Amino acid sequence: MKFTGKTLIQVILLIIQFTAAKGQVSLHGIVSDSTSNKNLPFVNIGIRHKNIGTVSQRDGSFNLTIPSENNADTLTFSMVGYQDHKSAIRDLPDNVNVKLKPKTEQLAEIVIKSPLLIEKKLGESNYRALIQFTDGSTNQKDIFEIAQLIHLDTALSKVTSVNLYISTSRADSGTFRINFYGYDGRHPTTRIYDKNITQTHAIKKGWLTFDLKQYSIYLKGDIVAAIEFIPNSPVNKPINYNIKVVGATKSFYRASSQGDWRLPPHHYVLYVTALAEKTSK
């Protein structure tokens, strides 16, 4: 049998694809609450620092393909309000059932008694930017998270909203999770507010406001406020939001559930509102 040059190339490509796929690990399964057995949506699943991951669907199910070179790594399942679950990938069956344990610690209730409270806007609230940016979550099966460094007062402030300027309307709604992280002087660190804040909103041009008054979020000092874009199924059209090339704020992003934070070459038009004592500095 004679092979033409084109046929030979096709055969070689098929061999390469088969060899690459042979070492991959394809995982699927369900993530649920260990106490109630309720399936958990939007659990972050991935390999830390490797930008390989996914997020569980609304019914708690997930699918993830692990490249062969990462078979010796550890897979982490994490969600706000639950203890992280870690498993060696080589020890996992193809069909994975993960039970996350709820955290037992309780947040102390905090009340600012001072009558002299004022609402402040903190972050970037000037939306008149000439550049638009398309989020990276619409063409993948994992989250996309953007964040802004916020300088709160040294006294406790009650965070009442997070706001992002949307530049273009779209027909479909979007699902988001609001997170708050510590700051080590360079990057976001661990979550500093451990309650799940997931909201679904219509995507309309203008300010997209996440109302947080009901959550009693009291924070102080330098924190990082983040908006996590939850991928929808089927995939929706992109969400367009404004950015600024020049600004005094510091922004971050990451494109996978357990991925590293990166510094974009721009600033997000994102701010928070917070109630603080009038006399605090």
Short mmCIF file of C-alpha atoms in Angstrom, two decimals:
data_model
loop_
_atom_site.label_atom_id
_atom_site.label_comp_id
_atom_site.label_asym_id
_atom_site.label_seq_id
_atom_site.Cartn_x
_atom_site.Cartn_y
_atom_site.Cartn_z
CA MET A 1 0.00 0.00 0.00
CA LYS A 2 1.36 3.38 -1.01
CA PHE A 3 0.83 6.50 1.10
CA THR A 4 0.69 9.96 -0.35
CA GLY A 5 2.41 12.78 1.50
CA LYS A 6 -0.96 14.12 2.71
CA THR A 7 -2.09 10.69 3.94
CA LEU A 8 1.20 10.12 5.76
CA ILE A 9 0.85 13.43 7.60
CA GLN A 10 -2.70 12.53 8.64
CA VAL A 11 -1.53 9.17 9.98
CA ILE A 12 1.28 10.82 11.97
CA LEU A 13 -1.15 13.35 13.45
CA LEU A 14 -3.54 10.57 14.48
CA ILE A 15 -0.70 8.71 16.19
CA ILE A 16 0.33 11.88 18.07
CA GLN A 17 -3.26 12.54 19.17
CA PHE A 18 -3.71 8.94 20.29
CA THR A 19 -0.46 8.99 22.26
CA ALA A 20 -1.37 12.28 23.97
CA ALA A 21 -4.87 11.10 24.85
CA LYS A 22 -3.68 7.73 26.12
CA GLY A 23 -2.04 9.23 29.20
CA GLN A 24 -4.88 11.60 30.06
CA VAL A 25 -7.16 11.05 33.02
CA SER A 26 -10.84 11.83 32.44
CA LEU A 27 -12.71 12.42 35.69
CA HIS A 28 -16.42 12.93 36.27
CA GLY A 29 -18.58 12.84 39.32
CA ILE A 30 -20.66 14.67 41.92
CA VAL A 31 -19.73 17.06 44.73
CA SER A 32 -22.09 17.17 47.70
CA ASP A 33 -22.45 18.34 51.30
CA SER A 34 -21.20 15.68 53.74
CA THR A 35 -23.92 16.50 56.26
CA SER A 36 -27.05 17.03 54.17
CA ASN A 37 -25.95 15.07 51.06
CA LYS A 38 -27.21 18.03 49.02
CA ASN A 39 -25.37 18.41 45.71
CA LEU A 40 -23.20 21.52 45.61
CA PRO A 41 -23.15 23.85 42.58
CA PHE A 42 -20.19 26.01 41.54
CA VAL A 43 -17.50 24.18 43.52
CA ASN A 44 -13.99 25.18 42.38
CA ILE A 45 -12.08 22.09 41.23
CA GLY A 46 -8.50 22.08 40.00
CA ILE A 47 -4.76 21.69 40.46
CA ARG A 48 -3.33 24.57 42.44
CA HIS A 49 -0.94 26.85 40.54
CA LYS A 50 -1.32 24.84 37.31
CA ASN A 51 -4.32 26.65 35.71
CA ILE A 52 -6.07 23.31 35.18
CA GLY A 53 -9.58 23.14 36.55
CA THR A 54 -13.33 23.36 36.24
CA VAL A 55 -16.39 24.22 38.32
CA SER A 56 -19.28 21.94 39.26
CA GLN A 57 -22.60 22.48 37.50
CA ARG A 58 -25.88 23.47 39.17
CA ASP A 59 -26.58 19.81 39.93
CA GLY A 60 -23.15 19.27 41.51
CA SER A 61 -21.77 17.28 38.58
CA PHE A 62 -18.42 17.93 36.95
CA ASN A 63 -16.14 16.70 34.17
CA LEU A 64 -12.41 17.30 34.02
CA THR A 65 -9.61 16.00 31.81
CA ILE A 66 -6.15 15.88 33.42
CA PRO A 67 -3.12 15.96 31.06
CA SER A 68 -0.76 13.01 31.43
CA GLU A 69 2.05 15.21 32.80
CA ASN A 70 -0.16 16.16 35.77
CA ASN A 71 -1.22 12.64 36.83
CA ALA A 72 1.03 12.83 39.91
CA ASP A 73 -0.51 16.10 41.12
CA THR A 74 -3.22 16.73 43.70
CA LEU A 75 -6.77 17.78 42.85
CA THR A 76 -8.37 20.34 45.17
CA PHE A 77 -12.11 20.86 45.69
CA SER A 78 -12.96 24.16 47.40
CA MET A 79 -16.04 26.23 48.12
CA VAL A 80 -16.87 29.13 50.41
CA GLY A 81 -18.09 27.83 53.76
CA TYR A 82 -16.54 24.36 53.37
CA GLN A 83 -13.23 22.74 54.18
CA ASP A 84 -10.97 22.09 51.20
CA HIS A 85 -10.88 18.48 49.99
CA LYS A 86 -7.64 17.25 48.40
CA SER A 87 -7.04 13.95 46.61
CA ALA A 88 -4.08 12.51 44.73
CA ILE A 89 -5.16 12.25 41.09
CA ARG A 90 -3.60 8.80 40.66
CA ASP A 91 -5.79 7.50 43.52
CA LEU A 92 -9.09 8.79 42.09
CA PRO A 93 -11.50 6.51 40.22
CA ASP A 94 -12.99 7.74 36.95
CA ASN A 95 -16.31 8.31 38.73
CA VAL A 96 -15.61 10.57 41.71
CA ASN A 97 -18.02 11.28 44.56
CA VAL A 98 -16.66 14.02 46.81
CA LYS A 99 -18.19 15.04 50.15
CA LEU A 100 -17.25 18.52 51.38
CA LYS A 101 -17.38 19.16 55.12
CA PRO A 102 -18.98 22.44 56.24
CA LYS A 103 -16.77 24.71 58.31
CA THR A 104 -17.87 24.83 61.91
CA GLU A 105 -16.51 28.20 62.99
CA GLN A 106 -19.10 30.94 63.33
CA LEU A 107 -18.56 34.55 62.33
CA ALA A 108 -19.06 36.90 65.26
CA GLU A 109 -21.82 39.43 64.74
CA ILE A 110 -20.41 42.94 64.50
CA VAL A 111 -22.38 46.15 64.81
CA ILE A 112 -21.00 49.65 64.36
CA LYS A 113 -22.84 51.70 66.97
CA SER A 114 -21.63 55.12 65.92
CA PRO A 115 -24.50 57.25 64.52
CA LEU A 116 -22.02 59.17 62.35
CA LEU A 117 -21.75 56.76 59.42
CA ILE A 118 -21.10 57.83 55.87
CA GLU A 119 -21.12 55.78 52.66
CA LYS A 120 -17.90 55.85 50.67
CA LYS A 121 -17.08 54.73 47.14
CA LEU A 122 -13.74 52.90 47.10
CA GLY A 123 -12.02 51.70 43.94
CA GLU A 124 -12.45 52.84 40.32
CA SER A 125 -15.84 54.48 39.66
CA ASN A 126 -15.00 56.53 36.55
CA TYR A 127 -16.62 54.47 33.78
CA ARG A 128 -15.84 56.79 30.87
CA ALA A 129 -13.15 54.59 29.39
CA LEU A 130 -12.36 54.22 25.70
CA ILE A 131 -11.38 50.54 25.90
CA GLN A 132 -13.68 47.55 26.41
CA PHE A 133 -12.61 44.14 27.63
CA THR A 134 -14.31 40.78 27.06
CA ASP A 135 -14.27 38.39 30.00
CA GLY A 136 -12.51 35.06 29.55
CA SER A 137 -15.18 32.78 31.00
CA THR A 138 -17.47 32.35 28.00
CA ASN A 139 -15.34 29.90 26.02
CA GLN A 140 -14.23 27.60 28.81
CA LYS A 141 -15.59 25.26 31.46
CA ASP A 142 -13.99 27.06 34.37
CA ILE A 143 -14.42 30.34 36.21
CA PHE A 144 -12.87 33.69 35.36
CA GLU A 145 -12.27 36.04 38.29
CA ILE A 146 -11.38 39.72 38.33
CA ALA A 147 -10.42 41.65 41.46
CA GLN A 148 -9.54 45.11 42.73
CA LEU A 149 -7.42 46.23 45.68
CA ILE A 150 -9.59 48.29 48.04
CA HIS A 151 -8.26 50.56 50.79
CA LEU A 152 -10.80 50.50 53.60
CA ASP A 153 -10.51 52.56 56.76
CA THR A 154 -8.43 51.33 59.68
CA ALA A 155 -11.67 51.05 61.67
CA LEU A 156 -14.26 48.45 60.63
CA SER A 157 -16.42 49.34 57.62
CA LYS A 158 -19.59 47.60 56.47
CA VAL A 159 -19.28 46.69 52.78
CA THR A 160 -22.70 47.27 51.20
CA SER A 161 -22.12 46.64 47.48
CA VAL A 162 -19.69 45.69 44.72
CA ASN A 163 -20.12 47.41 41.35
CA LEU A 164 -18.81 46.71 37.84
CA TYR A 165 -19.46 48.81 34.75
CA ILE A 166 -20.96 46.78 31.86
CA SER A 167 -20.34 48.31 28.43
CA THR A 168 -22.73 46.20 26.32
CA SER A 169 -26.11 44.62 27.07
CA ARG A 170 -26.85 40.99 26.20
CA ALA A 171 -30.03 38.93 26.20
CA ASP A 172 -28.89 36.26 28.67
CA SER A 173 -28.32 36.74 32.38
CA GLY A 174 -25.06 35.92 34.14
CA THR A 175 -24.17 34.12 37.36
CA PHE A 176 -21.52 35.58 39.64
CA ARG A 177 -19.92 34.94 43.02
CA ILE A 178 -18.54 37.77 45.16
CA ASN A 179 -15.37 37.02 47.12
CA PHE A 180 -13.21 39.00 49.53
CA TYR A 181 -9.52 38.20 50.02
CA GLY A 182 -6.67 39.40 52.17
CA TYR A 183 -3.71 41.21 50.59
CA ASP A 184 -0.02 40.50 51.23
CA GLY A 185 1.35 43.60 49.51
CA ARG A 186 1.58 41.91 46.11
CA HIS A 187 -1.34 39.54 45.51
CA PRO A 188 -4.65 38.40 46.97
CA THR A 189 -4.27 35.76 49.68
CA THR A 190 -6.99 33.65 51.33
CA ARG A 191 -10.69 34.45 51.67
CA ILE A 192 -11.47 36.73 54.61
CA TYR A 193 -15.26 36.43 54.36
CA ASP A 194 -16.45 32.85 54.36
CA LYS A 195 -20.07 32.98 53.28
CA ASN A 196 -21.26 32.07 49.79
CA ILE A 197 -22.48 35.13 47.86
CA THR A 198 -23.77 33.89 44.50
CA GLN A 199 -26.11 36.09 42.47
CA THR A 200 -27.69 36.00 39.01
CA HIS A 201 -28.23 39.29 37.19
CA ALA A 202 -29.48 40.58 33.86
CA ILE A 203 -26.62 41.93 31.75
CA LYS A 204 -27.53 45.51 30.91
CA LYS A 205 -25.29 48.40 29.90
CA GLY A 206 -24.38 50.47 32.93
CA TRP A 207 -23.47 49.67 36.50
CA LEU A 208 -23.97 46.05 37.54
CA THR A 209 -24.55 46.30 41.29
CA PHE A 210 -24.23 43.41 43.72
CA ASP A 211 -26.25 44.41 46.78
CA LEU A 212 -24.54 43.05 49.91
CA LYS A 213 -26.42 44.84 52.69
CA GLN A 214 -28.00 41.61 54.00
CA TYR A 215 -24.64 39.87 54.53
CA SER A 216 -23.21 42.07 57.33
CA ILE A 217 -19.71 42.17 55.84
CA TYR A 218 -17.42 44.10 58.21
CA LEU A 219 -13.82 44.51 57.06
CA LYS A 220 -10.94 46.94 57.50
CA GLY A 221 -7.59 47.88 56.01
CA ASP A 222 -6.38 46.69 52.60
CA ILE A 223 -8.62 44.00 51.12
CA VAL A 224 -9.27 42.60 47.64
CA ALA A 225 -12.84 42.58 46.31
CA ALA A 226 -13.43 40.03 43.53
CA ILE A 227 -16.14 39.10 41.04
CA GLU A 228 -16.10 35.46 39.95
CA PHE A 229 -17.79 34.76 36.61
CA ILE A 230 -19.52 31.36 36.74
CA PRO A 231 -19.65 29.63 33.33
CA ASN A 232 -23.14 28.82 32.07
CA SER A 233 -24.24 25.80 30.08
CA PRO A 234 -24.87 26.21 27.21
CA VAL A 235 -22.19 28.86 26.70
CA ASN A 236 -23.58 32.38 26.47
CA LYS A 237 -22.29 35.39 24.59
CA PRO A 238 -19.39 37.34 26.12
CA ILE A 239 -19.86 39.86 28.91
CA ASN A 240 -18.19 43.13 27.97
CA TYR A 241 -17.00 45.51 30.66
CA ASN A 242 -14.86 48.62 30.65
CA ILE A 243 -11.21 48.87 31.61
CA LYS A 244 -8.80 51.77 32.02
CA VAL A 245 -5.18 51.71 30.90
CA VAL A 246 -4.20 54.45 33.33
CA GLY A 247 -5.41 54.51 36.92
CA ALA A 248 -4.44 54.56 40.58
CA THR A 249 -6.09 51.23 41.44
CA LYS A 250 -4.45 47.80 41.40
CA SER A 251 -6.27 44.99 39.59
CA PHE A 252 -5.87 41.21 39.41
CA TYR A 253 -7.36 38.29 37.49
CA ARG A 254 -7.21 34.53 37.24
CA ALA A 255 -8.63 32.20 34.61
CA SER A 256 -9.07 28.95 36.53
CA SER A 257 -10.53 27.78 39.84
CA GLN A 258 -7.23 27.00 41.58
CA GLY A 259 -5.01 29.16 39.37
CA ASP A 260 -2.54 31.87 40.33
CA TRP A 261 -3.48 35.54 40.42
CA ARG A 262 -2.00 37.68 37.67
CA LEU A 263 -1.65 41.41 37.11
CA PRO A 264 -3.41 42.67 33.95
CA PRO A 265 -1.96 45.62 31.99
CA HIS A 266 -5.08 47.64 32.83
CA HIS A 267 -7.50 48.54 35.62
CA TYR A 268 -11.08 47.31 36.03
CA VAL A 269 -13.86 49.86 36.44
CA LEU A 270 -14.90 48.27 39.72
CA TYR A 271 -15.66 49.79 43.10
CA VAL A 272 -17.27 48.95 46.43
CA THR A 273 -19.47 51.04 48.70
CA ALA A 274 -18.91 50.87 52.43
CA LEU A 275 -20.38 52.45 55.55
CA ALA A 276 -17.68 53.80 57.83
CA GLU A 277 -17.45 56.00 60.87
CA LYS A 278 -17.22 59.62 59.90
CA THR A 279 -14.30 60.21 62.22
CA SER A 280 -12.23 57.19 61.09
CA LYS A 281 -9.09 57.77 59.06
#
